[in-house]
Amino acid sequence: DAKTTQPPSMDCAEGRAANLPCNHSTISGNEYVYWYRQIHSQGPQYIIHGLKNNETNEMASLIITEDRKSSTLILPHATLRDTAVYYCIVRVPRNAGGTSYGKLTFGQGTILTVHP
Amino acid sequence: EPEVTQTPSHQVTQMGQEVILRCVPISNHLYFYWYRQILGQKVEFLVSFYNNEISEKSEIFDDQFSVERPDGSNFTLKIRSTKLEDSAMYFCASSGSGGLTQYFGPGTRLTVL
């Protein structure tokens, strides 16, 4: 799986948009970009994923650059409950043997702190 | 909304004892996974399971570990002879027939004394 690079920490004011960047310059054509978050040692929570196009759901928006070498997760109106570690993960759809969908390889992520 | 559940939430055991961690994946899911997270470290992949067999495993998943789907709803991780370094949060995850998105349970905190 391609390696990702994220800033170790970011701050955001409550009610403002949080923009979390991720670099994945070695991404290959069939790899998806996934975002998960983990709130204080709870299970990782799926946020959003994309391949080429920008994506939006009820939690966030994902902006992927045209060359796919970087992406940005946008939380449009951050709340205190959005304080968490955010992981950007690049993942192939299947493992090498084609018998399972690929594992998730977590890095250190970005610690997002939302301030009142 | 369907969710992955795990029991127990916290398991304390003595070194050398066997433990079984239990997971109930989302009901129509077909792919199952175990991950672990040692305190202060990254979430690490252990094993994936599909069609009643292991499809991929990491170096961590040695002979002391095994997984099983004993019935249509449960998915278990067994550690035969626990070591101090097995102390960690263990997360179960599952994904559906499309397989693209894994959903995680809340985890079991395993403490080996």
PDB file of C-alpha atoms in Angstrom:
ATOM      1  CA  ASP A   1       0.000   0.000   0.000  1.00  0.00           C
ATOM      2  CA  ALA A   2       1.161   3.521  -0.703  1.00  0.00           C
ATOM      3  CA  LYS A   3       2.574   5.476   2.211  1.00  0.00           C
ATOM      4  CA  THR A   4       0.728   8.533   3.504  1.00  0.00           C
ATOM      5  CA  THR A   5       2.051  11.622   5.248  1.00  0.00           C
ATOM      6  CA  GLN A   6      -0.074  13.659   7.634  1.00  0.00           C
ATOM      7  CA  PRO A   7       0.756  16.511  10.019  1.00  0.00           C
ATOM      8  CA  PRO A   8       1.037  15.175  13.573  1.00  0.00           C
ATOM      9  CA  SER A   9      -1.410  17.671  15.019  1.00  0.00           C
ATOM     10  CA  MET A  10      -3.833  20.461  14.118  1.00  0.00           C
ATOM     11  CA  ASP A  11      -6.116  22.815  15.985  1.00  0.00           C
ATOM     12  CA  CYS A  12      -9.493  24.141  14.960  1.00  0.00           C
ATOM     13  CA  ALA A  13     -12.037  26.489  16.525  1.00  0.00           C
ATOM     14  CA  GLU A  14     -15.479  25.098  17.194  1.00  0.00           C
ATOM     15  CA  GLY A  15     -17.895  25.931  14.389  1.00  0.00           C
ATOM     16  CA  ARG A  16     -15.142  26.493  11.848  1.00  0.00           C
ATOM     17  CA  ALA A  17     -14.158  24.158   9.053  1.00  0.00           C
ATOM     18  CA  ALA A  18     -11.352  21.715   9.788  1.00  0.00           C
ATOM     19  CA  ASN A  19      -9.186  20.926   6.758  1.00  0.00           C
ATOM     20  CA  LEU A  20      -6.944  17.910   7.267  1.00  0.00           C
ATOM     21  CA  PRO A  21      -4.310  17.323   4.576  1.00  0.00           C
ATOM     22  CA  CYS A  22      -2.757  14.052   3.467  1.00  0.00           C
ATOM     23  CA  ASN A  23       0.025  13.365   1.002  1.00  0.00           C
ATOM     24  CA  HIS A  24       0.098  10.075  -0.877  1.00  0.00           C
ATOM     25  CA  SER A  25       2.456  10.773  -3.743  1.00  0.00           C
ATOM     26  CA  THR A  26       3.107   7.086  -4.528  1.00  0.00           C
ATOM     27  CA  ILE A  27      -0.548   6.130  -4.849  1.00  0.00           C
ATOM     28  CA  SER A  28      -1.321   3.755  -7.709  1.00  0.00           C
ATOM     29  CA  GLY A  29      -4.285   3.791 -10.019  1.00  0.00           C
ATOM     30  CA  ASN A  30      -6.403   1.217  -8.224  1.00  0.00           C
ATOM     31  CA  GLU A  31      -5.827   2.442  -4.675  1.00  0.00           C
ATOM     32  CA  TYR A  32      -8.572   4.180  -2.756  1.00  0.00           C
ATOM     33  CA  VAL A  33      -8.112   6.967  -0.220  1.00  0.00           C
ATOM     34  CA  TYR A  34      -9.854   6.261   3.073  1.00  0.00           C
ATOM     35  CA  TRP A  35     -10.332   8.391   6.151  1.00  0.00           C
ATOM     36  CA  TYR A  36     -11.022   6.992   9.597  1.00  0.00           C
ATOM     37  CA  ARG A  37     -10.924   8.606  12.998  1.00  0.00           C
ATOM     38  CA  GLN A  38     -10.368   7.284  16.491  1.00  0.00           C
ATOM     39  CA  ILE A  39     -11.757   8.986  19.541  1.00  0.00           C
ATOM     40  CA  HIS A  40      -9.775   8.192  22.672  1.00  0.00           C
ATOM     41  CA  SER A  41      -8.984   4.475  22.095  1.00  0.00           C
ATOM     42  CA  GLN A  42     -12.456   3.656  20.797  1.00  0.00           C
ATOM     43  CA  GLY A  43     -12.697   1.586  17.628  1.00  0.00           C
ATOM     44  CA  PRO A  44     -11.710   3.420  14.444  1.00  0.00           C
ATOM     45  CA  GLN A  45     -14.728   5.062  12.857  1.00  0.00           C
ATOM     46  CA  TYR A  46     -15.139   5.154   9.082  1.00  0.00           C
ATOM     47  CA  ILE A  47     -15.592   8.663   7.698  1.00  0.00           C
ATOM     48  CA  ILE A  48     -15.352   8.643   3.926  1.00  0.00           C
ATOM     49  CA  HIS A  49     -13.443   7.207   0.983  1.00  0.00           C
ATOM     50  CA  GLY A  50     -12.794   8.045  -2.663  1.00  0.00           C
ATOM     51  CA  LEU A  51     -10.914   6.958  -5.746  1.00  0.00           C
ATOM     52  CA  LYS A  52     -10.698   9.941  -8.082  1.00  0.00           C
ATOM     53  CA  ASN A  53     -13.691  12.186  -7.605  1.00  0.00           C
ATOM     54  CA  ASN A  54     -14.476  14.420  -4.673  1.00  0.00           C
ATOM     55  CA  GLU A  55     -16.907  12.845  -2.249  1.00  0.00           C
ATOM     56  CA  THR A  56     -19.307  14.199   0.346  1.00  0.00           C
ATOM     57  CA  ASN A  57     -21.408  12.509   2.991  1.00  0.00           C
ATOM     58  CA  GLU A  58     -23.148  13.556   6.183  1.00  0.00           C
ATOM     59  CA  MET A  59     -19.882  13.608   8.102  1.00  0.00           C
ATOM     60  CA  ALA A  60     -17.336  15.197   5.794  1.00  0.00           C
ATOM     61  CA  SER A  61     -16.088  16.036   2.329  1.00  0.00           C
ATOM     62  CA  LEU A  62     -13.066  14.507   0.633  1.00  0.00           C
ATOM     63  CA  ILE A  63     -11.163  16.514  -1.933  1.00  0.00           C
ATOM     64  CA  ILE A  64      -8.661  14.545  -4.040  1.00  0.00           C
ATOM     65  CA  THR A  65      -6.266  16.431  -6.294  1.00  0.00           C
ATOM     66  CA  GLU A  66      -6.370  15.705  -9.986  1.00  0.00           C
ATOM     67  CA  ASP A  67      -3.025  13.882  -9.899  1.00  0.00           C
ATOM     68  CA  ARG A  68      -4.276  11.955  -6.822  1.00  0.00           C
ATOM     69  CA  LYS A  69      -1.062  12.632  -4.954  1.00  0.00           C
ATOM     70  CA  SER A  70      -2.782  14.398  -2.095  1.00  0.00           C
ATOM     71  CA  SER A  71      -6.190  14.824  -0.518  1.00  0.00           C
ATOM     72  CA  THR A  72      -7.958  16.933   2.081  1.00  0.00           C
ATOM     73  CA  LEU A  73     -10.631  15.867   4.527  1.00  0.00           C
ATOM     74  CA  ILE A  74     -13.009  18.698   5.363  1.00  0.00           C
ATOM     75  CA  LEU A  75     -15.202  18.757   8.447  1.00  0.00           C
ATOM     76  CA  PRO A  76     -17.428  21.725   7.549  1.00  0.00           C
ATOM     77  CA  HIS A  77     -18.473  22.773  11.061  1.00  0.00           C
ATOM     78  CA  ALA A  78     -16.190  21.202  13.648  1.00  0.00           C
ATOM     79  CA  THR A  79     -17.574  20.467  17.103  1.00  0.00           C
ATOM     80  CA  LEU A  80     -15.821  19.484  20.315  1.00  0.00           C
ATOM     81  CA  ARG A  81     -16.864  15.888  19.648  1.00  0.00           C
ATOM     82  CA  ASP A  82     -14.736  15.906  16.489  1.00  0.00           C
ATOM     83  CA  THR A  83     -11.580  15.969  18.614  1.00  0.00           C
ATOM     84  CA  ALA A  84      -9.865  12.727  17.602  1.00  0.00           C
ATOM     85  CA  VAL A  85      -6.970  11.151  15.728  1.00  0.00           C
ATOM     86  CA  TYR A  86      -7.684  11.228  11.991  1.00  0.00           C
ATOM     87  CA  TYR A  87      -6.116   8.603   9.764  1.00  0.00           C
ATOM     88  CA  CYS A  88      -5.619   8.890   6.019  1.00  0.00           C
ATOM     89  CA  ILE A  89      -5.147   5.403   4.541  1.00  0.00           C
ATOM     90  CA  VAL A  90      -4.442   4.346   0.991  1.00  0.00           C
ATOM     91  CA  ARG A  91      -5.652   0.867   0.259  1.00  0.00           C
ATOM     92  CA  VAL A  92      -5.792  -1.586  -2.615  1.00  0.00           C
ATOM     93  CA  PRO A  93      -9.208  -3.135  -3.135  1.00  0.00           C
ATOM     94  CA  ARG A  94      -7.985  -6.714  -2.714  1.00  0.00           C
ATOM     95  CA  ASN A  95      -5.004  -8.513  -1.229  1.00  0.00           C
ATOM     96  CA  ALA A  96      -2.354  -9.953  -3.510  1.00  0.00           C
ATOM     97  CA  GLY A  97      -4.065 -13.340  -3.665  1.00  0.00           C
ATOM     98  CA  GLY A  98      -7.412 -11.751  -4.453  1.00  0.00           C
ATOM     99  CA  THR A  99      -9.063 -13.602  -1.594  1.00  0.00           C
ATOM    100  CA  SER A 100      -9.913 -10.678   0.578  1.00  0.00           C
ATOM    101  CA  TYR A 101     -10.388  -7.001   0.524  1.00  0.00           C
ATOM    102  CA  GLY A 102      -7.192  -5.321   1.545  1.00  0.00           C
ATOM    103  CA  LYS A 103      -6.193  -4.721   5.107  1.00  0.00           C
ATOM    104  CA  LEU A 104      -6.062  -1.208   6.469  1.00  0.00           C
ATOM    105  CA  THR A 105      -2.575   0.022   7.342  1.00  0.00           C
ATOM    106  CA  PHE A 106      -2.799   2.737   9.953  1.00  0.00           C
ATOM    107  CA  GLY A 107      -0.123   5.372  10.449  1.00  0.00           C
ATOM    108  CA  GLN A 108       0.174   7.816  13.317  1.00  0.00           C
ATOM    109  CA  GLY A 109      -2.536  10.086  11.937  1.00  0.00           C
ATOM    110  CA  THR A 110      -3.310  13.712  12.772  1.00  0.00           C
ATOM    111  CA  ILE A 111      -4.462  14.632  16.256  1.00  0.00           C
ATOM    112  CA  LEU A 112      -7.212  17.196  15.678  1.00  0.00           C
ATOM    113  CA  THR A 113      -8.113  19.289  18.690  1.00  0.00           C
ATOM    114  CA  VAL A 114     -11.254  21.391  18.436  1.00  0.00           C
ATOM    115  CA  HIS A 115     -11.270  24.346  20.830  1.00  0.00           C
ATOM    116  CA  PRO A 116     -14.349  26.135  22.198  1.00  0.00           C
TER     117      PRO A 116
ATOM    118  CA  GLU B   1     -27.828   1.483  12.394  1.00  0.00           C
ATOM    119  CA  PRO B   2     -26.114  -1.947  12.392  1.00  0.00           C
ATOM    120  CA  GLU B   3     -22.854  -2.114  14.297  1.00  0.00           C
ATOM    121  CA  VAL B   4     -20.075  -4.502  15.223  1.00  0.00           C
ATOM    122  CA  THR B   5     -20.170  -5.585  18.860  1.00  0.00           C
ATOM    123  CA  GLN B   6     -17.395  -7.089  20.966  1.00  0.00           C
ATOM    124  CA  THR B   7     -17.303  -8.870  24.299  1.00  0.00           C
ATOM    125  CA  PRO B   8     -15.975  -8.550  26.876  1.00  0.00           C
ATOM    126  CA  SER B   9     -15.070  -4.877  26.953  1.00  0.00           C
ATOM    127  CA  HIS B  10     -12.191  -5.632  29.319  1.00  0.00           C
ATOM    128  CA  GLN B  11     -10.464  -8.970  29.940  1.00  0.00           C
ATOM    129  CA  VAL B  12      -7.825  -9.498  32.593  1.00  0.00           C
ATOM    130  CA  THR B  13      -5.837 -12.730  32.511  1.00  0.00           C
ATOM    131  CA  GLN B  14      -2.705 -14.299  33.885  1.00  0.00           C
ATOM    132  CA  MET B  15       0.298 -14.888  31.654  1.00  0.00           C
ATOM    133  CA  GLY B  16       0.107 -18.304  30.038  1.00  0.00           C
ATOM    134  CA  GLN B  17      -3.670 -18.516  30.138  1.00  0.00           C
ATOM    135  CA  GLU B  18      -5.878 -18.877  27.082  1.00  0.00           C
ATOM    136  CA  VAL B  19      -8.305 -16.108  26.180  1.00  0.00           C
ATOM    137  CA  ILE B  20     -11.094 -15.905  23.641  1.00  0.00           C
ATOM    138  CA  LEU B  21     -12.242 -12.541  22.405  1.00  0.00           C
ATOM    139  CA  ARG B  22     -15.651 -12.463  20.815  1.00  0.00           C
ATOM    140  CA  CYS B  23     -17.121 -10.355  18.060  1.00  0.00           C
ATOM    141  CA  VAL B  24     -20.505 -10.177  16.401  1.00  0.00           C
ATOM    142  CA  PRO B  25     -19.991  -8.636  12.955  1.00  0.00           C
ATOM    143  CA  ILE B  26     -22.685  -6.755  11.085  1.00  0.00           C
ATOM    144  CA  SER B  27     -25.214  -9.399  10.092  1.00  0.00           C
ATOM    145  CA  ASN B  28     -24.897  -9.508   6.293  1.00  0.00           C
ATOM    146  CA  HIS B  29     -21.155  -8.950   6.175  1.00  0.00           C
ATOM    147  CA  LEU B  30     -18.825 -11.535   4.652  1.00  0.00           C
ATOM    148  CA  TYR B  31     -15.293 -10.328   5.448  1.00  0.00           C
ATOM    149  CA  PHE B  32     -13.969 -10.261   8.971  1.00  0.00           C
ATOM    150  CA  TYR B  33     -10.821  -8.799  10.509  1.00  0.00           C
ATOM    151  CA  TRP B  34      -8.926  -8.492  13.758  1.00  0.00           C
ATOM    152  CA  TYR B  35      -6.620  -5.577  14.584  1.00  0.00           C
ATOM    153  CA  ARG B  36      -4.835  -4.678  17.767  1.00  0.00           C
ATOM    154  CA  GLN B  37      -3.497  -1.478  19.282  1.00  0.00           C
ATOM    155  CA  ILE B  38      -0.875  -1.519  22.016  1.00  0.00           C
ATOM    156  CA  LEU B  39      -1.256   1.483  24.290  1.00  0.00           C
ATOM    157  CA  GLY B  40       0.193   4.581  22.636  1.00  0.00           C
ATOM    158  CA  GLN B  41       0.971   2.783  19.377  1.00  0.00           C
ATOM    159  CA  LYS B  42      -0.605   2.398  15.953  1.00  0.00           C
ATOM    160  CA  VAL B  43      -3.530   0.184  15.081  1.00  0.00           C
ATOM    161  CA  GLU B  44      -2.025  -2.999  13.589  1.00  0.00           C
ATOM    162  CA  PHE B  45      -3.633  -5.558  11.291  1.00  0.00           C
ATOM    163  CA  LEU B  46      -3.674  -9.138  12.573  1.00  0.00           C
ATOM    164  CA  VAL B  47      -5.791 -11.270  10.278  1.00  0.00           C
ATOM    165  CA  SER B  48      -8.570 -11.298   7.719  1.00  0.00           C
ATOM    166  CA  PHE B  49     -11.096 -14.099   7.299  1.00  0.00           C
ATOM    167  CA  TYR B  50     -13.423 -14.953   4.437  1.00  0.00           C
ATOM    168  CA  ASN B  51     -15.389 -18.016   3.429  1.00  0.00           C
ATOM    169  CA  ASN B  52     -14.390 -19.829   6.628  1.00  0.00           C
ATOM    170  CA  GLU B  53     -10.690 -19.480   6.148  1.00  0.00           C
ATOM    171  CA  ILE B  54      -7.883 -17.052   6.790  1.00  0.00           C
ATOM    172  CA  SER B  55      -7.227 -14.965   3.704  1.00  0.00           C
ATOM    173  CA  GLU B  56      -4.359 -12.858   5.017  1.00  0.00           C
ATOM    174  CA  LYS B  57      -2.379 -12.580   8.224  1.00  0.00           C
ATOM    175  CA  SER B  58       0.412 -10.443   9.582  1.00  0.00           C
ATOM    176  CA  GLU B  59       3.682 -11.454  11.203  1.00  0.00           C
ATOM    177  CA  ILE B  60       2.094 -10.783  14.573  1.00  0.00           C
ATOM    178  CA  PHE B  61      -0.467 -13.535  13.987  1.00  0.00           C
ATOM    179  CA  ASP B  62       1.702 -16.490  14.952  1.00  0.00           C
ATOM    180  CA  ASP B  63       0.798 -20.001  16.112  1.00  0.00           C
ATOM    181  CA  GLN B  64      -0.475 -18.677  19.427  1.00  0.00           C
ATOM    182  CA  PHE B  65      -3.361 -16.965  17.629  1.00  0.00           C
ATOM    183  CA  SER B  66      -6.354 -18.533  15.920  1.00  0.00           C
ATOM    184  CA  VAL B  67      -9.664 -17.327  14.588  1.00  0.00           C
ATOM    185  CA  GLU B  68     -12.953 -19.067  14.153  1.00  0.00           C
ATOM    186  CA  ARG B  69     -16.479 -18.408  13.045  1.00  0.00           C
ATOM    187  CA  PRO B  70     -18.217 -21.030  15.186  1.00  0.00           C
ATOM    188  CA  ASP B  71     -21.729 -20.155  14.057  1.00  0.00           C
ATOM    189  CA  GLY B  72     -23.471 -17.749  11.731  1.00  0.00           C
ATOM    190  CA  SER B  73     -23.029 -14.730  13.940  1.00  0.00           C
ATOM    191  CA  ASN B  74     -19.870 -14.890  16.053  1.00  0.00           C
ATOM    192  CA  PHE B  75     -16.251 -14.369  15.072  1.00  0.00           C
ATOM    193  CA  THR B  76     -13.635 -15.182  17.694  1.00  0.00           C
ATOM    194  CA  LEU B  77      -9.945 -14.572  18.301  1.00  0.00           C
ATOM    195  CA  LYS B  78      -8.177 -17.055  20.549  1.00  0.00           C
ATOM    196  CA  ILE B  79      -4.787 -16.527  22.113  1.00  0.00           C
ATOM    197  CA  ARG B  80      -3.572 -19.886  23.405  1.00  0.00           C
ATOM    198  CA  SER B  81      -0.920 -18.874  25.915  1.00  0.00           C
ATOM    199  CA  THR B  82      -0.954 -15.166  26.613  1.00  0.00           C
ATOM    200  CA  LYS B  83       2.207 -13.146  27.084  1.00  0.00           C
ATOM    201  CA  LEU B  84       2.647  -9.782  28.771  1.00  0.00           C
ATOM    202  CA  GLU B  85       3.172  -8.191  25.351  1.00  0.00           C
ATOM    203  CA  ASP B  86      -0.282  -9.327  24.213  1.00  0.00           C
ATOM    204  CA  SER B  87      -1.766  -6.614  26.408  1.00  0.00           C
ATOM    205  CA  ALA B  88      -3.562  -4.319  23.979  1.00  0.00           C
ATOM    206  CA  MET B  89      -6.911  -3.205  22.621  1.00  0.00           C
ATOM    207  CA  TYR B  90      -8.230  -5.748  20.136  1.00  0.00           C
ATOM    208  CA  PHE B  91     -10.613  -4.508  17.474  1.00  0.00           C
ATOM    209  CA  CYS B  92     -12.846  -6.624  15.285  1.00  0.00           C
ATOM    210  CA  ALA B  93     -14.016  -5.270  11.935  1.00  0.00           C
ATOM    211  CA  SER B  94     -16.279  -6.481   9.169  1.00  0.00           C
ATOM    212  CA  SER B  95     -17.152  -5.502   5.627  1.00  0.00           C
ATOM    213  CA  GLY B  96     -19.931  -6.425   3.259  1.00  0.00           C
ATOM    214  CA  SER B  97     -20.008  -8.129  -0.113  1.00  0.00           C
ATOM    215  CA  GLY B  98     -18.615  -5.018  -1.775  1.00  0.00           C
ATOM    216  CA  GLY B  99     -15.768  -5.226   0.701  1.00  0.00           C
ATOM    217  CA  LEU B 100     -14.626  -1.694   0.371  1.00  0.00           C
ATOM    218  CA  THR B 101     -15.456  -0.317   3.799  1.00  0.00           C
ATOM    219  CA  GLN B 102     -14.529  -1.916   7.104  1.00  0.00           C
ATOM    220  CA  TYR B 103     -16.598  -1.131  10.168  1.00  0.00           C
ATOM    221  CA  PHE B 104     -14.975  -1.527  13.553  1.00  0.00           C
ATOM    222  CA  GLY B 105     -16.248  -2.650  16.904  1.00  0.00           C
ATOM    223  CA  PRO B 106     -15.577  -0.802  20.158  1.00  0.00           C
ATOM    224  CA  GLY B 107     -12.724  -3.109  21.112  1.00  0.00           C
ATOM    225  CA  THR B 108     -11.729  -5.431  23.934  1.00  0.00           C
ATOM    226  CA  ARG B 109      -9.023  -4.262  26.285  1.00  0.00           C
ATOM    227  CA  LEU B 110      -6.850  -7.276  27.135  1.00  0.00           C
ATOM    228  CA  THR B 111      -4.616  -6.981  30.170  1.00  0.00           C
ATOM    229  CA  VAL B 112      -2.106  -9.787  30.772  1.00  0.00           C
ATOM    230  CA  LEU B 113      -0.618  -9.865  34.279  1.00  0.00           C
TER     231      LEU B 113
END
